[in-house]
């Protein structure tokens, strides 16, 4: 047991190492999280309600394509804004709260606009 405590910091640091997720995966993750909160007051007016939410946003943003890459907003900006949607964990099994989604909208109007309006030429 004593050896476990000695190696614990190293295990923690290496457990999250690996390649970055592709932009398309990051984009899809945000789409899923936003659609999970589509019924929330203050969010629903900006999304397509119901079952078509994900497919509409995926098509609108272009992130249904595996070759998708962020330009405006940048990948870094979307990742920073996405933090608001991760309050309940790193997987989509626990949807964001309505307040998390509203925080995403209010603190990141540029990133939110990308998901509402889609890719800019």
Short mmCIF file of C-alpha atoms in Angstrom, two decimals:
data_model
loop_
_atom_site.label_atom_id
_atom_site.label_comp_id
_atom_site.label_asym_id
_atom_site.label_seq_id
_atom_site.Cartn_x
_atom_site.Cartn_y
_atom_site.Cartn_z
CA UNK A 1 0.00 0.00 0.00
CA UNK A 2 2.89 2.32 0.77
CA UNK A 3 4.17 1.95 -2.80
CA UNK A 4 0.78 2.87 -4.21
CA UNK A 5 0.93 6.29 -2.55
CA UNK A 6 4.39 6.89 -3.98
CA UNK A 7 3.25 6.19 -7.54
CA UNK A 8 -0.17 7.82 -7.33
CA UNK A 9 0.90 11.26 -8.71
CA UNK A 10 2.59 9.60 -11.69
CA UNK A 11 -0.46 7.44 -12.39
CA UNK A 12 -2.72 10.50 -12.30
CA UNK A 13 -0.51 12.45 -14.66
CA UNK A 14 -0.21 9.69 -17.22
CA UNK A 15 -3.83 8.54 -17.08
CA UNK A 16 -5.04 11.57 -19.01
CA UNK A 17 -2.26 11.59 -21.55
CA UNK A 18 -2.78 10.70 -25.15
CA UNK A 19 -3.74 12.33 -28.38
CA UNK A 20 -6.16 15.25 -28.43
CA UNK A 21 -9.70 14.55 -29.51
CA UNK A 22 -10.34 15.60 -33.11
CA UNK A 23 -12.25 18.85 -33.63
CA UNK A 24 -15.22 16.91 -34.99
CA UNK A 25 -15.45 14.92 -31.73
CA UNK A 26 -15.25 18.07 -29.60
CA UNK A 27 -17.93 19.72 -31.71
CA UNK A 28 -20.21 16.68 -31.53
CA UNK A 29 -19.79 16.55 -27.75
CA UNK A 30 -20.93 20.17 -27.42
CA UNK A 31 -23.89 19.49 -29.72
CA UNK A 32 -24.99 16.51 -27.60
CA UNK A 33 -24.68 18.51 -24.37
CA UNK A 34 -26.59 21.47 -25.78
CA UNK A 35 -29.35 19.24 -27.09
CA UNK A 36 -29.60 17.55 -23.70
CA UNK A 37 -30.56 20.98 -22.31
CA UNK A 38 -32.82 21.96 -25.21
CA UNK A 39 -35.91 22.01 -22.97
CA UNK A 40 -34.34 24.47 -20.53
CA UNK A 41 -35.78 27.99 -20.33
CA UNK A 42 -33.39 30.38 -22.04
CA UNK A 43 -31.87 27.59 -24.11
CA UNK A 44 -34.85 26.15 -25.96
CA UNK A 45 -35.51 29.31 -27.97
CA UNK A 46 -32.09 29.02 -29.59
CA UNK A 47 -32.18 25.31 -30.44
CA UNK A 48 -34.31 23.11 -32.62
CA UNK A 49 -36.48 21.30 -30.06
CA UNK A 50 -37.15 17.60 -30.08
CA UNK A 51 -35.47 14.70 -31.78
CA UNK A 52 -34.12 16.80 -34.65
CA UNK A 53 -31.87 18.89 -32.39
CA UNK A 54 -28.68 16.86 -32.78
CA UNK A 55 -29.01 16.18 -36.49
CA UNK A 56 -29.86 19.81 -37.20
CA UNK A 57 -26.92 21.19 -35.19
CA UNK A 58 -24.51 18.63 -36.64
CA UNK A 59 -25.52 19.62 -40.14
CA UNK A 60 -25.60 23.35 -39.35
CA UNK A 61 -22.08 23.34 -37.90
CA UNK A 62 -20.55 20.86 -40.31
CA UNK A 63 -19.14 18.73 -37.49
CA UNK A 64 -20.93 15.65 -38.77
CA UNK A 65 -17.95 15.42 -41.15
CA UNK A 66 -14.91 13.68 -39.59
CA UNK A 67 -12.66 16.19 -41.39
CA UNK A 68 -14.31 19.14 -39.59
CA UNK A 69 -11.97 21.66 -37.97
CA UNK A 70 -12.66 24.82 -36.01
CA UNK A 71 -11.66 28.17 -37.41
CA UNK A 72 -13.92 30.88 -35.96
CA UNK A 73 -14.29 30.35 -33.06
CA UNK A 74 -11.00 28.59 -32.52
CA UNK A 75 -10.64 25.14 -31.03
CA UNK A 76 -9.14 26.68 -27.89
CA UNK A 77 -12.11 29.02 -27.49
CA UNK A 78 -14.64 26.19 -27.87
CA UNK A 79 -12.73 24.02 -25.39
CA UNK A 80 -12.66 26.89 -22.89
CA UNK A 81 -16.38 27.54 -23.33
CA UNK A 82 -17.21 23.82 -23.20
CA UNK A 83 -15.97 23.78 -19.60
CA UNK A 84 -19.30 25.35 -18.57
CA UNK A 85 -21.09 22.25 -19.90
CA UNK A 86 -18.85 19.79 -18.02
CA UNK A 87 -20.05 20.58 -14.50
CA UNK A 88 -21.66 17.16 -14.07
CA UNK A 89 -18.78 15.15 -15.47
CA UNK A 90 -16.73 14.40 -18.54
CA UNK A 91 -19.27 12.10 -20.21
CA UNK A 92 -22.64 12.89 -21.69
CA UNK A 93 -24.24 10.27 -19.43
CA UNK A 94 -24.88 13.08 -16.93
CA UNK A 95 -26.40 15.97 -18.91
CA UNK A 96 -25.43 19.54 -18.04
CA UNK A 97 -27.78 21.48 -15.81
CA UNK A 98 -29.91 24.27 -17.21
CA UNK A 99 -27.74 26.80 -15.38
CA UNK A 100 -24.61 25.29 -17.00
CA UNK A 101 -26.17 25.69 -20.44
CA UNK A 102 -27.23 29.28 -19.71
CA UNK A 103 -23.71 29.99 -18.49
CA UNK A 104 -22.34 28.67 -21.80
CA UNK A 105 -24.71 31.01 -23.66
CA UNK A 106 -23.99 34.09 -21.59
CA UNK A 107 -20.22 33.72 -21.16
CA UNK A 108 -19.49 32.54 -24.71
CA UNK A 109 -21.78 34.29 -27.18
CA UNK A 110 -19.25 33.74 -29.99
CA UNK A 111 -19.10 29.97 -29.45
CA UNK A 112 -22.86 29.75 -28.84
CA UNK A 113 -23.45 31.71 -32.05
CA UNK A 114 -21.42 29.16 -33.98
CA UNK A 115 -23.72 26.37 -32.85
CA UNK A 116 -26.88 28.40 -33.54
CA UNK A 117 -25.81 29.91 -36.86
CA UNK A 118 -23.37 27.33 -38.18
CA UNK A 119 -20.08 27.64 -40.01
CA UNK A 120 -19.14 30.99 -41.39
CA UNK A 121 -17.65 31.21 -44.89
#
